[in-house]
mmCIF file of C-alpha atoms and ligand atoms in Angstrom:
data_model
loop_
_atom_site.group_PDB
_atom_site.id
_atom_site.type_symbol
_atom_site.label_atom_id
_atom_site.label_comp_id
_atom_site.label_asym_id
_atom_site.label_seq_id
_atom_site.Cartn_x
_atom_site.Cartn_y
_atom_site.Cartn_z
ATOM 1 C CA UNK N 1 -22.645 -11.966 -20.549
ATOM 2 C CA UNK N 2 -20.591 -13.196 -17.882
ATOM 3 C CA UNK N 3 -16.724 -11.812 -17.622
ATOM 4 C CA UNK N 4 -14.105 -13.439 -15.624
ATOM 5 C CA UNK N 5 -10.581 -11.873 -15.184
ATOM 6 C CA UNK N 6 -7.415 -14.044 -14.778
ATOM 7 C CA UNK N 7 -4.969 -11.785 -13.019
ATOM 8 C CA UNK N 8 -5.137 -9.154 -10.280
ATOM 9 C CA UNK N 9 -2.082 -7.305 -11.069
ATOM 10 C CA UNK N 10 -1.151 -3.715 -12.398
ATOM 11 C CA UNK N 11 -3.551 -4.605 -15.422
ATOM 12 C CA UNK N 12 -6.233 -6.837 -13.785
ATOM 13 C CA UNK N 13 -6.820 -4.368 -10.876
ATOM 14 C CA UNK N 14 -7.457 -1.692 -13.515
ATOM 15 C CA UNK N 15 -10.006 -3.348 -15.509
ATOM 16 C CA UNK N 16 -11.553 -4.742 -12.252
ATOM 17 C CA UNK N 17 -12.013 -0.508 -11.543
ATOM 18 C CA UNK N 18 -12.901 0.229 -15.356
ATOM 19 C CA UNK N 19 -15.513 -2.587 -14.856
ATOM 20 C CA UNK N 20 -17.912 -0.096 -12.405
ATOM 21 C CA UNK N 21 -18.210 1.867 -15.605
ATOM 22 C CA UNK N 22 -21.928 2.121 -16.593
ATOM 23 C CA UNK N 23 -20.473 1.450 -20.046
ATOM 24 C CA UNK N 24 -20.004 -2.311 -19.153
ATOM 25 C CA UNK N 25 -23.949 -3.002 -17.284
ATOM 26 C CA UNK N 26 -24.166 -5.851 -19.942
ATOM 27 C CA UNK N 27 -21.251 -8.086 -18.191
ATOM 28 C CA UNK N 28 -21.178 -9.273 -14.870
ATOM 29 C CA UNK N 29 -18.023 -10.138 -12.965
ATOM 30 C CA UNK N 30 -18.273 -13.635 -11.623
ATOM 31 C CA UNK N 31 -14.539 -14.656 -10.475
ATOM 32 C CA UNK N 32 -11.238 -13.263 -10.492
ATOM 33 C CA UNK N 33 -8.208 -15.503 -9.756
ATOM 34 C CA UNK N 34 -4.615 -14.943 -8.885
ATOM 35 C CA UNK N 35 -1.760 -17.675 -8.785
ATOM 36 C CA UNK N 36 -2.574 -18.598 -5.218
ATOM 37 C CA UNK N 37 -6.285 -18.922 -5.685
ATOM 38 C CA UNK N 38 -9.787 -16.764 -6.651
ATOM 39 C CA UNK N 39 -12.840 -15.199 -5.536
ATOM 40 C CA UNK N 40 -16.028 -16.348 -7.526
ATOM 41 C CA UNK N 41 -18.783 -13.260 -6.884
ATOM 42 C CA UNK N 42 -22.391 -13.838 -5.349
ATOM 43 C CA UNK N 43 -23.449 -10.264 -4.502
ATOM 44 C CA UNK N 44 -22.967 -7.005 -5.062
ATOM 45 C CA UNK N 45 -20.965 -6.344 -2.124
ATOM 46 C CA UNK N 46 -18.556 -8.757 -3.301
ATOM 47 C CA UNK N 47 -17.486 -6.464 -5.969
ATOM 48 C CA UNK N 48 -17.787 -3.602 -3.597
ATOM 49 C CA UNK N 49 -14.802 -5.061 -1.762
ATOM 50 C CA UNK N 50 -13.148 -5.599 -5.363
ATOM 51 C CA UNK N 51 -12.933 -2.821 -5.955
ATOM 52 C CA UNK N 52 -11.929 -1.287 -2.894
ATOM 53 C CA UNK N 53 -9.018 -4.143 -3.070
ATOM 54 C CA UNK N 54 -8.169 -2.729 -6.445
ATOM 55 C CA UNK N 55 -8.200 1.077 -5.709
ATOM 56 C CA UNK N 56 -6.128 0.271 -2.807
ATOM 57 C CA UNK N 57 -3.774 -1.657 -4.563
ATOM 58 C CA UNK N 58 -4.105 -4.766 -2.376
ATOM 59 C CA UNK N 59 -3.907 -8.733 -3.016
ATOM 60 C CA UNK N 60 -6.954 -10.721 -3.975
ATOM 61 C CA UNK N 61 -6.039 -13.089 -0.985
ATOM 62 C CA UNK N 62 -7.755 -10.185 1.710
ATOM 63 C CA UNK N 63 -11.236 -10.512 -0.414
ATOM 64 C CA UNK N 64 -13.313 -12.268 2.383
ATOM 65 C CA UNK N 65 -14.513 -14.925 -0.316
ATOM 66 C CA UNK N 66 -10.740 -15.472 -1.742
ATOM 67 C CA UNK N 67 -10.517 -19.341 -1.650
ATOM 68 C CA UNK N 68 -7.786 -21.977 -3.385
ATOM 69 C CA UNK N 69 -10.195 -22.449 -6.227
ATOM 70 C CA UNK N 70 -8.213 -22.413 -9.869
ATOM 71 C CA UNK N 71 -9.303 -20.665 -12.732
ATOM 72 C CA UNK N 72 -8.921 -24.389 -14.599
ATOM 73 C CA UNK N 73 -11.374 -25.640 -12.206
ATOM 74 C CA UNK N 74 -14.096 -23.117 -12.391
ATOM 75 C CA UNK N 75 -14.013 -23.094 -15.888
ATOM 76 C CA UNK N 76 -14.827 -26.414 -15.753
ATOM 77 C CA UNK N 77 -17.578 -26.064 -13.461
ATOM 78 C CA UNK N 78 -18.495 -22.772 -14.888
ATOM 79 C CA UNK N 79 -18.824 -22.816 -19.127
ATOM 80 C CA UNK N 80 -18.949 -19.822 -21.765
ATOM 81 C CA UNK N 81 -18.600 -16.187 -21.217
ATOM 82 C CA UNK N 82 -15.574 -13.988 -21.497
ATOM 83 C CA UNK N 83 -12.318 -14.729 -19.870
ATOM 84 C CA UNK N 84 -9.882 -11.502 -19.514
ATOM 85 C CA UNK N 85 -6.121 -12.936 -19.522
ATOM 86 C CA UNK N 86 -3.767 -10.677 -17.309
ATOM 87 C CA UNK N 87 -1.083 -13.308 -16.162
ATOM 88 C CA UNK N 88 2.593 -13.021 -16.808
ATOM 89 C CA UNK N 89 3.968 -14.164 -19.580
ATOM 90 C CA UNK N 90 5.800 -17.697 -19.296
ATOM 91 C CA UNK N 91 8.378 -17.871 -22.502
ATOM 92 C CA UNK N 92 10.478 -20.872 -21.258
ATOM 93 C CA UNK N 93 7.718 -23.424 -21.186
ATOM 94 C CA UNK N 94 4.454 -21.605 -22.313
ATOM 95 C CA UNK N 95 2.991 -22.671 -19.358
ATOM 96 C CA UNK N 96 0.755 -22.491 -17.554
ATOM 97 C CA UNK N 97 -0.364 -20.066 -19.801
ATOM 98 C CA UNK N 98 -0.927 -22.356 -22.969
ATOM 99 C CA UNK N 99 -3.210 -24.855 -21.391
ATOM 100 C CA UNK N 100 -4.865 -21.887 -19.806
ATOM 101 C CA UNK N 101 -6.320 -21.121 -23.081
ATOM 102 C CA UNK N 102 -7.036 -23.711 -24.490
ATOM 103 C CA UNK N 103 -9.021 -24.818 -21.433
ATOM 104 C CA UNK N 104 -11.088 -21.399 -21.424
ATOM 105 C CA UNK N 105 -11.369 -22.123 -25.320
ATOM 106 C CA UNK N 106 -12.826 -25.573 -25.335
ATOM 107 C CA UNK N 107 -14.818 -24.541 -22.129
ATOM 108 C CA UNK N 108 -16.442 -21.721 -24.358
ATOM 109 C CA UNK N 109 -14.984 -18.915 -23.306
ATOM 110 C CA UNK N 110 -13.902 -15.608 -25.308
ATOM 111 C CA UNK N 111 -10.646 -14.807 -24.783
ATOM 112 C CA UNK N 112 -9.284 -11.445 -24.615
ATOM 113 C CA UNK N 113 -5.358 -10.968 -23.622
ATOM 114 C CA UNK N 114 -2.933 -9.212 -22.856
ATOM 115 C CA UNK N 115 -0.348 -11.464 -21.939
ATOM 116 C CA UNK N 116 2.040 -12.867 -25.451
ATOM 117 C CA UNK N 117 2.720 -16.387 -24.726
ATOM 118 C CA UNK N 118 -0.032 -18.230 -26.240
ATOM 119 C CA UNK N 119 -0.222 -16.438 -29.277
ATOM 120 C CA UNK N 120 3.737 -16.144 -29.559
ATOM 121 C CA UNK N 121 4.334 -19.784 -28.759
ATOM 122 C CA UNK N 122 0.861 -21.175 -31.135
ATOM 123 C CA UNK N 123 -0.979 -18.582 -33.394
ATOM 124 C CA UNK N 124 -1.931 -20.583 -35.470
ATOM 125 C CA UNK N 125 -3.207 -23.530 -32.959
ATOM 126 C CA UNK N 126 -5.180 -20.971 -30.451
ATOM 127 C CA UNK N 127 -6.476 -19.316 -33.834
ATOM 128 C CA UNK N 128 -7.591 -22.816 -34.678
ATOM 129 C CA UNK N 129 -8.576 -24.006 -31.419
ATOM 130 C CA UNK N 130 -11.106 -20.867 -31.232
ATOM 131 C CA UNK N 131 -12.379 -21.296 -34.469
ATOM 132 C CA UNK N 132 -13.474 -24.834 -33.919
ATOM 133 C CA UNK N 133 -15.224 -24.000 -31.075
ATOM 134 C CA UNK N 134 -16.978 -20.949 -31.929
ATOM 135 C CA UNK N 135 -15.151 -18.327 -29.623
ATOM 136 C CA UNK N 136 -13.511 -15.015 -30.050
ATOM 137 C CA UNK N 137 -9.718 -14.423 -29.882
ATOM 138 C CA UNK N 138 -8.876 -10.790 -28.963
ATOM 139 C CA UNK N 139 -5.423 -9.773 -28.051
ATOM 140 C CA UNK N 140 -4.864 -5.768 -29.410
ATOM 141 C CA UNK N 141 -3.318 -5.202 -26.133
ATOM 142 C CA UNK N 142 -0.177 -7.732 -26.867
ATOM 143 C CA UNK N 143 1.275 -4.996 -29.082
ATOM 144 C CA UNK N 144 1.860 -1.302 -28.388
ATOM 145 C CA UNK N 145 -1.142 -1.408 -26.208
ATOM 146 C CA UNK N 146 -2.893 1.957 -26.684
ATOM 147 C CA UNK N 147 -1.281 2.444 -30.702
ATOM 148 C CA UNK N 148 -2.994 0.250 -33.577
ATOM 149 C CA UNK N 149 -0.435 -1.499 -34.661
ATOM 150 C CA UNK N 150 -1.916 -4.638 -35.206
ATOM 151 C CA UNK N 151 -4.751 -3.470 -37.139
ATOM 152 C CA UNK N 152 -2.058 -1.427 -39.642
ATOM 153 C CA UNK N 153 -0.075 -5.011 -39.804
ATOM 154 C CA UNK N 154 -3.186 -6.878 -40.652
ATOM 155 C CA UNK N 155 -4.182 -4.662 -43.296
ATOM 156 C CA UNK N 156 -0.479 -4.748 -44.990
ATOM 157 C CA UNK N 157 -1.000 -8.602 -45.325
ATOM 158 C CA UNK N 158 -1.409 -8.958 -48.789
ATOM 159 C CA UNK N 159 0.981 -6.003 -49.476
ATOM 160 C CA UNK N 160 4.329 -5.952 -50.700
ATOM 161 C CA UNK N 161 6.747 -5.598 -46.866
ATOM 162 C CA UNK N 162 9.887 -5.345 -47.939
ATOM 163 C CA UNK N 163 11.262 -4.754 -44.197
ATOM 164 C CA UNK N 164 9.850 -3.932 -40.473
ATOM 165 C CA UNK N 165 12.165 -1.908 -38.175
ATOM 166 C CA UNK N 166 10.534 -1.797 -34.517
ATOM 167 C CA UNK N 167 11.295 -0.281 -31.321
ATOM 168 C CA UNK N 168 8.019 -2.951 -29.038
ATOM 169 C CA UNK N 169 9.777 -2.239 -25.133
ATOM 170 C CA UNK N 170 9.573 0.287 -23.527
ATOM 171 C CA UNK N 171 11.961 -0.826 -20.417
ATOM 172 C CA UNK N 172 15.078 -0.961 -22.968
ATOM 173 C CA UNK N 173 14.222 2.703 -24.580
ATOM 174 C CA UNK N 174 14.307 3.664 -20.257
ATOM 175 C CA UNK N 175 17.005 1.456 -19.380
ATOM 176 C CA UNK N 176 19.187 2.797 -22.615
ATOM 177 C CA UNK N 177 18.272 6.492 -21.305
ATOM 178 C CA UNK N 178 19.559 5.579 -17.498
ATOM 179 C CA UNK N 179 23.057 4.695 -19.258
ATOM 180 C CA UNK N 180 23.491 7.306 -21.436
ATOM 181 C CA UNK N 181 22.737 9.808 -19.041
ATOM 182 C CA UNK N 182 25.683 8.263 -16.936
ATOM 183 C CA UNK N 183 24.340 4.868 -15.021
ATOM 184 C CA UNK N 184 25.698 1.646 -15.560
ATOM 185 C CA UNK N 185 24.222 -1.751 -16.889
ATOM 186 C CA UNK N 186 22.966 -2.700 -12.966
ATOM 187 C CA UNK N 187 22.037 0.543 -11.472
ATOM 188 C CA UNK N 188 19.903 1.445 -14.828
ATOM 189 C CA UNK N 189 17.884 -2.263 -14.690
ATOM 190 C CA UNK N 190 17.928 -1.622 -11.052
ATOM 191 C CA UNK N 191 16.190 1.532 -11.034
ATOM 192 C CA UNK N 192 14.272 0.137 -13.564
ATOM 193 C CA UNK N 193 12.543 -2.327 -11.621
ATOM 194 C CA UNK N 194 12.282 -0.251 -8.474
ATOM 195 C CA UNK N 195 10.026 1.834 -10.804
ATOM 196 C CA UNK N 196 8.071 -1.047 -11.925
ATOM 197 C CA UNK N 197 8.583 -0.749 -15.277
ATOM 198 C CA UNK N 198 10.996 -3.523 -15.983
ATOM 199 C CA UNK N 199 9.689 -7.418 -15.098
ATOM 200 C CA UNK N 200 11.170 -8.970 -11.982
ATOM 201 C CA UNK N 201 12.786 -10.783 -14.260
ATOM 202 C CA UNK N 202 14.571 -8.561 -16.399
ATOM 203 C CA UNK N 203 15.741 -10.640 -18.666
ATOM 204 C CA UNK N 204 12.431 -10.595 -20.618
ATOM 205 C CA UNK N 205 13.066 -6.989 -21.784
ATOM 206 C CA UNK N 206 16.820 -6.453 -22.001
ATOM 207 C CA UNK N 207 17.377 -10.258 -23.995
ATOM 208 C CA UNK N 208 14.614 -9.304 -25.765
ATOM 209 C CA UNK N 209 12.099 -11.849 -25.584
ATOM 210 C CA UNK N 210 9.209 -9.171 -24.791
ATOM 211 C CA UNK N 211 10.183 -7.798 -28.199
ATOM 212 C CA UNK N 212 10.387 -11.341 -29.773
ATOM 213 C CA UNK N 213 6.853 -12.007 -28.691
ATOM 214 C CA UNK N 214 5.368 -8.772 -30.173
ATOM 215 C CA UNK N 215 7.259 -9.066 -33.760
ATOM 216 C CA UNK N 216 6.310 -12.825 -33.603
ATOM 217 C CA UNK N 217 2.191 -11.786 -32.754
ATOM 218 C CA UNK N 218 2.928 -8.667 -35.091
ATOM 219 C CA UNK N 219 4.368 -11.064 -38.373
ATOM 220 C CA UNK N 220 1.531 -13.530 -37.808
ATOM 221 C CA UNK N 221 -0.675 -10.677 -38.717
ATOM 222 C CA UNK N 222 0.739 -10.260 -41.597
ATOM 223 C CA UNK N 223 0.352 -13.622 -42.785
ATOM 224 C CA UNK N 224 3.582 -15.075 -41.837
ATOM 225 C CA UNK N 225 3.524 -18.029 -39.398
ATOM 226 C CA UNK N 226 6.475 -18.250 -37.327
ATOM 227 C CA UNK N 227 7.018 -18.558 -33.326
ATOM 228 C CA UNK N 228 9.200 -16.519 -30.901
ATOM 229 C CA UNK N 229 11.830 -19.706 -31.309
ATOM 230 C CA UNK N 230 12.270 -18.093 -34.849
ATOM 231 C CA UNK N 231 13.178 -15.180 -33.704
ATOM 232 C CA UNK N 232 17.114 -14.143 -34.071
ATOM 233 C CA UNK N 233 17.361 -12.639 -30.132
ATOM 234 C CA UNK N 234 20.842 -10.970 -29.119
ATOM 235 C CA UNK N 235 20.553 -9.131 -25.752
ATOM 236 C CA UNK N 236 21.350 -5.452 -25.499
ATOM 237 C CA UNK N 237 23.887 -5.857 -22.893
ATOM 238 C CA UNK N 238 26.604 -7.055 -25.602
ATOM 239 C CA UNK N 239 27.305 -3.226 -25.352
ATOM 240 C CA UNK N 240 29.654 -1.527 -22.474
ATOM 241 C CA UNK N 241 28.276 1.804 -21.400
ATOM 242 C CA UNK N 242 31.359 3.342 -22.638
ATOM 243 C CA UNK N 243 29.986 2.424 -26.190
ATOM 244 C CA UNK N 244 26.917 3.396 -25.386
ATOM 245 C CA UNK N 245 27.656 7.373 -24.545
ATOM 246 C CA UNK N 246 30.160 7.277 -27.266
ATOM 247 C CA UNK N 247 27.766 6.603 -30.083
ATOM 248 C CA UNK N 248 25.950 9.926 -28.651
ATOM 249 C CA UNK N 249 29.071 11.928 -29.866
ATOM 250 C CA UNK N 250 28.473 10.582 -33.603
ATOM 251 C CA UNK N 251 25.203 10.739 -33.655
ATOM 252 C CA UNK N 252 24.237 7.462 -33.152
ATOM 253 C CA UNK N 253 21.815 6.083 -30.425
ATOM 254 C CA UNK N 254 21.657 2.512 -29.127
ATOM 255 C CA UNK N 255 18.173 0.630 -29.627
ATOM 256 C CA UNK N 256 16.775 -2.296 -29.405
ATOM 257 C CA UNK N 257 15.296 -3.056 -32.196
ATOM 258 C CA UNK N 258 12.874 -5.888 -33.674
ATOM 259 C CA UNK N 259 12.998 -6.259 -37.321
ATOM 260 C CA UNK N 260 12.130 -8.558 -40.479
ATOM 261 C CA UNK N 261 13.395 -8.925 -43.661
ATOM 262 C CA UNK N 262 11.418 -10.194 -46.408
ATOM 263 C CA UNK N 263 14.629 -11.264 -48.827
ATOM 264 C CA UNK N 264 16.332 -13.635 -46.696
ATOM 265 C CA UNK N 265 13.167 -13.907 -43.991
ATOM 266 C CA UNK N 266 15.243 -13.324 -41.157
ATOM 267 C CA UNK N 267 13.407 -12.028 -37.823
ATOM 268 C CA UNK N 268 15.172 -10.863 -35.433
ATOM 269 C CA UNK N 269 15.541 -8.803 -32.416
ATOM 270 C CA UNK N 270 18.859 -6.924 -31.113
ATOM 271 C CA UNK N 271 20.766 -4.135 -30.479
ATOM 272 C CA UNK N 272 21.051 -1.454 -33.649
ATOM 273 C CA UNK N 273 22.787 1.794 -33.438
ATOM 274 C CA UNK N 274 20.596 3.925 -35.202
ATOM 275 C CA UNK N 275 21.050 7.550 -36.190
ATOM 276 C CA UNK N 276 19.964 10.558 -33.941
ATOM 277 C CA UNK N 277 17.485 11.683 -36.474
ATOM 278 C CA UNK N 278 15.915 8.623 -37.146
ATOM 279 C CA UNK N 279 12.094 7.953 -35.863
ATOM 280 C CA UNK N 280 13.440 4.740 -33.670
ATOM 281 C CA UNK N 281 16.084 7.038 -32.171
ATOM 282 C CA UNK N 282 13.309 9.448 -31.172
ATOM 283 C CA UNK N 283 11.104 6.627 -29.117
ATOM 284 C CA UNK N 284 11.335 7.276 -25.878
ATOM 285 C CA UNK N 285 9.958 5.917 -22.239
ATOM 286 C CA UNK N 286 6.658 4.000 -22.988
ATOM 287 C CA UNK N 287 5.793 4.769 -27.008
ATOM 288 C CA UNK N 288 6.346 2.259 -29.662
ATOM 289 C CA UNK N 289 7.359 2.966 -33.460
ATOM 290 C CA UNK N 290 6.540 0.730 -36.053
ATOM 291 C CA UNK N 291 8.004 1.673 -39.739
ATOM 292 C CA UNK N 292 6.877 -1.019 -42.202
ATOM 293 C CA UNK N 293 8.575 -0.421 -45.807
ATOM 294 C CA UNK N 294 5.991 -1.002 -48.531
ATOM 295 C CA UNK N 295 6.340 -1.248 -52.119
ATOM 296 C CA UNK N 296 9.383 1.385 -51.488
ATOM 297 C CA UNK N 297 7.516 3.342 -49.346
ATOM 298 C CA UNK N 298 7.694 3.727 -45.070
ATOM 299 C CA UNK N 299 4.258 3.884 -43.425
ATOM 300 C CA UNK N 300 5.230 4.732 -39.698
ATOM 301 C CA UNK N 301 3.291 4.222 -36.796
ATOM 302 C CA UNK N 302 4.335 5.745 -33.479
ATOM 303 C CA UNK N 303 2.150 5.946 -30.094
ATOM 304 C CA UNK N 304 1.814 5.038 -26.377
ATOM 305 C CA UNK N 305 1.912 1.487 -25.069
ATOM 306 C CA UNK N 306 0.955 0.816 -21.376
ATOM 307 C CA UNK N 307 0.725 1.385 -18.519
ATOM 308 C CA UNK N 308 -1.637 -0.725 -16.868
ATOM 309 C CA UNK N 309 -4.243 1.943 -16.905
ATOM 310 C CA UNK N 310 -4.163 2.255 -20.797
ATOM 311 C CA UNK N 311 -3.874 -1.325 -21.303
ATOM 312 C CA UNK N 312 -6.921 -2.004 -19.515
ATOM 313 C CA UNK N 313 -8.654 0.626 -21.502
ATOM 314 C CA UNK N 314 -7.484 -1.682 -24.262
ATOM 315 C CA UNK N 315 -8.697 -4.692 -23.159
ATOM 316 C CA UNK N 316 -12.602 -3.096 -22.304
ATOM 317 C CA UNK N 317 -12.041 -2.095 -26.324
ATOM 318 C CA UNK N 318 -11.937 -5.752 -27.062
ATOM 319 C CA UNK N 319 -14.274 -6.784 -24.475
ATOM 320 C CA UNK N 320 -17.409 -4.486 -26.345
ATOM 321 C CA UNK N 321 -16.301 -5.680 -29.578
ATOM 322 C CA UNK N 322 -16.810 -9.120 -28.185
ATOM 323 C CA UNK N 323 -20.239 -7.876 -26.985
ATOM 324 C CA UNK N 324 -21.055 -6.513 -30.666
ATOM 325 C CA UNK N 325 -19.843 -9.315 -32.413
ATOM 326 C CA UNK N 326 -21.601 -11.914 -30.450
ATOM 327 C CA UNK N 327 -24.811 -10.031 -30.402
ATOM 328 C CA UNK N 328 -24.637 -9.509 -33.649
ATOM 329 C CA UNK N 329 -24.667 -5.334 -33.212
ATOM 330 C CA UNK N 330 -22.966 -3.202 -36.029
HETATM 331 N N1 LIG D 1 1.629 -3.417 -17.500
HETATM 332 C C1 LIG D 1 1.357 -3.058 -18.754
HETATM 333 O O1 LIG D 1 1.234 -1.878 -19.088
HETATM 334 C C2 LIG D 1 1.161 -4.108 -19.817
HETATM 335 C C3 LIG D 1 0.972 -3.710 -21.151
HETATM 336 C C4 LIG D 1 0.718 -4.692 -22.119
HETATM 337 C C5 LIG D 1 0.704 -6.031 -21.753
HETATM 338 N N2 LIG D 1 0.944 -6.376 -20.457
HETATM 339 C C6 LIG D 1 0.910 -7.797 -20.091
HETATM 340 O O2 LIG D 1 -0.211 -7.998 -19.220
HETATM 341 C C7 LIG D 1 0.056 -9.081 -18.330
HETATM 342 C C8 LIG D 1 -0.195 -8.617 -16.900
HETATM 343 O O3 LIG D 1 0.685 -7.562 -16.572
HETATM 344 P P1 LIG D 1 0.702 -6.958 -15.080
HETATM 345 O O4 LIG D 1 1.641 -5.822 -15.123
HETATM 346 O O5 LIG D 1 -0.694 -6.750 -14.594
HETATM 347 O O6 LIG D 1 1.343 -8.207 -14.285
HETATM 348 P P2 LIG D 1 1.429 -8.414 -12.702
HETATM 349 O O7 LIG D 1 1.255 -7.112 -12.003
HETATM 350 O O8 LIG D 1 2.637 -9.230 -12.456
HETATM 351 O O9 LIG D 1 0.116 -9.292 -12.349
HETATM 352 C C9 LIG D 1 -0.032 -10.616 -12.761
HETATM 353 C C10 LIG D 1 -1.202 -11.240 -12.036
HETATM 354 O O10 LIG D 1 -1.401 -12.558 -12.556
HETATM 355 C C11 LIG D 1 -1.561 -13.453 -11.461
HETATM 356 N N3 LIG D 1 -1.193 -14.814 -11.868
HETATM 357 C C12 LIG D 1 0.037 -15.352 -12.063
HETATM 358 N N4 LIG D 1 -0.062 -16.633 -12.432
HETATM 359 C C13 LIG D 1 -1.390 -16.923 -12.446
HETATM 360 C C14 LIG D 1 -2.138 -18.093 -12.702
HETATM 361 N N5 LIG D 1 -1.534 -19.222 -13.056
HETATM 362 N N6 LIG D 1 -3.499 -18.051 -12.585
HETATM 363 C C15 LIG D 1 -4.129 -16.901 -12.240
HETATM 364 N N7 LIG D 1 -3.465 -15.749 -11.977
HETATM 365 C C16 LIG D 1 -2.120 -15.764 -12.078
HETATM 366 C C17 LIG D 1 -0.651 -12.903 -10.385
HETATM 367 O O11 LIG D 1 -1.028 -13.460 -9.142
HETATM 368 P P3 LIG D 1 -0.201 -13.141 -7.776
HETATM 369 O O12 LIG D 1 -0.660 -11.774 -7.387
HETATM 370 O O13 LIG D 1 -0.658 -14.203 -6.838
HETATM 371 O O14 LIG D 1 1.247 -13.219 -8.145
HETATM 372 C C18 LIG D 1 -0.980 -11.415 -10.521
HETATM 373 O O15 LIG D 1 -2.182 -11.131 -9.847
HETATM 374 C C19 LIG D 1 1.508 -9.517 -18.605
HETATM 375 O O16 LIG D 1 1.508 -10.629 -19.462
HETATM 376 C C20 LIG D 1 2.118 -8.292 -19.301
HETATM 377 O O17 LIG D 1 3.186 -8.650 -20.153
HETATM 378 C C21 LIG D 1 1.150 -5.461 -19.488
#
């Protein structure tokens, strides 16, 4: 089957490497696109200089065949196969991302993602969409990518949730650290995007609208259709640093934290002080906890999500299931 992967970044480069993997001889890579333009593959020397271009951690604009093709166009040209999203997300507007999809959808293509936007801004439609036209939706790497979170939400869906508490970014849990160990507000967001860890815009994790994505994907799951606009978002920097250290002292620890609550249906994400011995106040750097309260009980489910290299690992996952399920293998 023929793979194409929109998005040479952190992610994209990794799965371009993963891709050499004996493991994947059924696909072949035939273009890879960034926002400036793509390279569509003809030999095998073109991924030869692919992956060099990945290993090295270079643009796709110094592959000798990079060109200002766009990933709309070839699919166009170009119908069915697998399309491997690893764009940045694009909350304000959903696009380009949305038409993205639905272009590689109606063109045939299964999708397989690990950006939020589509499915945060239109489950249900892209669900739809994909139905209609035969295709395979994929996206475990939205969520804790590397923990199966998704697959515990989907199988609570006919359960009894009273309430989900969720710690879904990692860049506030590092961010939050940088300040209580004695940074302020800008040198911890700073630092934190000096690392790469936080987007260049950081607004996405500290206002929370990474986390509103992931508890909007997460509740669709479940059976509950709502958007990210849904979503009850107050930004973590409503606390000073002062309170921040102090809540340390009574053994309390600043999250943020997504959450739903099945009485009054309220989603929400924001910044909960929760105590030191709690499982959320024990997430650190780049794992995830879920706790889902069922029928009185908590089922909690804590694990890495990212980096890119885990992520991509993710996305192959999905890829071969693609393989299996459209070949029909068990
Ligand atoms: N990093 C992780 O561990 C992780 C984990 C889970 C999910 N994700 C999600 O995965 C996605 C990718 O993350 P990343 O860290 O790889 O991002 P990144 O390093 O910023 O890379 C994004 C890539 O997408 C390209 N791009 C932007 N707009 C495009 C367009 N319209 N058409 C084609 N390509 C376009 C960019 O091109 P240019 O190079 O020209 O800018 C760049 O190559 C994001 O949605 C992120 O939220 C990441």
């Amino acid at each position: 089957m023929d793979i194409v992967i929109v998005g040479f970044g952190n992610v994209g480069k990794k799965v371009v490497e993963r891709l050499n993997d004996p493991l994947f001889s059924g696909l072949r890579i035939k273009a890879v696109f960034s926002s400036m333009g793509g390279v569509v593959l003809r030999e095998k020397d073109d991924y030869d200089y692919l992956f060099k271009l990945s290993t090295m951690n270079e643009p796709l604009s110094k592959h000798p065949r990079f060109n200002k093709i766009s990933f709309m166009d070839y699919v166009q040209e170009n119908p069915s196969g697998i399309a491997v999203f690893v764009i940045p997300p694009s909350y304000e507007t959903g696009e380009p991302n949305l038409s993205m999809y639905r272009k590689a959808i109606i063109s045939g293509y299964h999708i397989i993602t690990a950006d939020k936007t589509g499915l945060a801004i239109d489950y249900k439609g892209l669900k739809k969409l994909a139905r209609q036209h035969n295709v395979l939706l994929k996206y475990t790497a939205t969520v804790a990518a590397g923990t199966p979170v998704l697959s515990v939400a989907k199988s609570l869906k006919y359960r009894k949730v009273q309430y989900i508490r969720a710690i879904l970014n990692a860049t506030s849990n590092y961010v939050l650290n940088l300040i209580e160990s004695g940074k302020n507000w800008d040198e911890a967001i700073s630092q934190a995007i000096k690392e790469g860890l936080a987007e260049p815009n950081p607004s996405i994790d500290i206002d929370g609208l990474d986390a509103a994505a992931k508890i909007t994907i997460l509740l669709n799951e479940m059976g509950i259709n709502i958007t990210m606009r849904d979503v009850d978002r107050k930004s973590l920097r409503i606390y000073s640093e002062e309170e921040i250290r102090k809540a340390i002292k009574e053994s309390l620890r600043l999250k943020q934290v997504a959450g739903y609550d099945s009485a009054n249906k309220e989603v929400f994400v924001k910044p909960i002080f929760v105590p030191l011995i709690s499982p959320l106040a024990f997430t650190e750097g780049a794992y995830n906890t879920v706790e889902f309260k069922v029928e009185d009980e908590s089922i909690i489910i804590h694990g890495p999500a990212g980096p890119a290299w885990r992520t991509a690992n993710v996305l192959l996952a999905d890829v071969l299931e693609v393989l299996d399920e459209a070949l029909g293998n068990e």
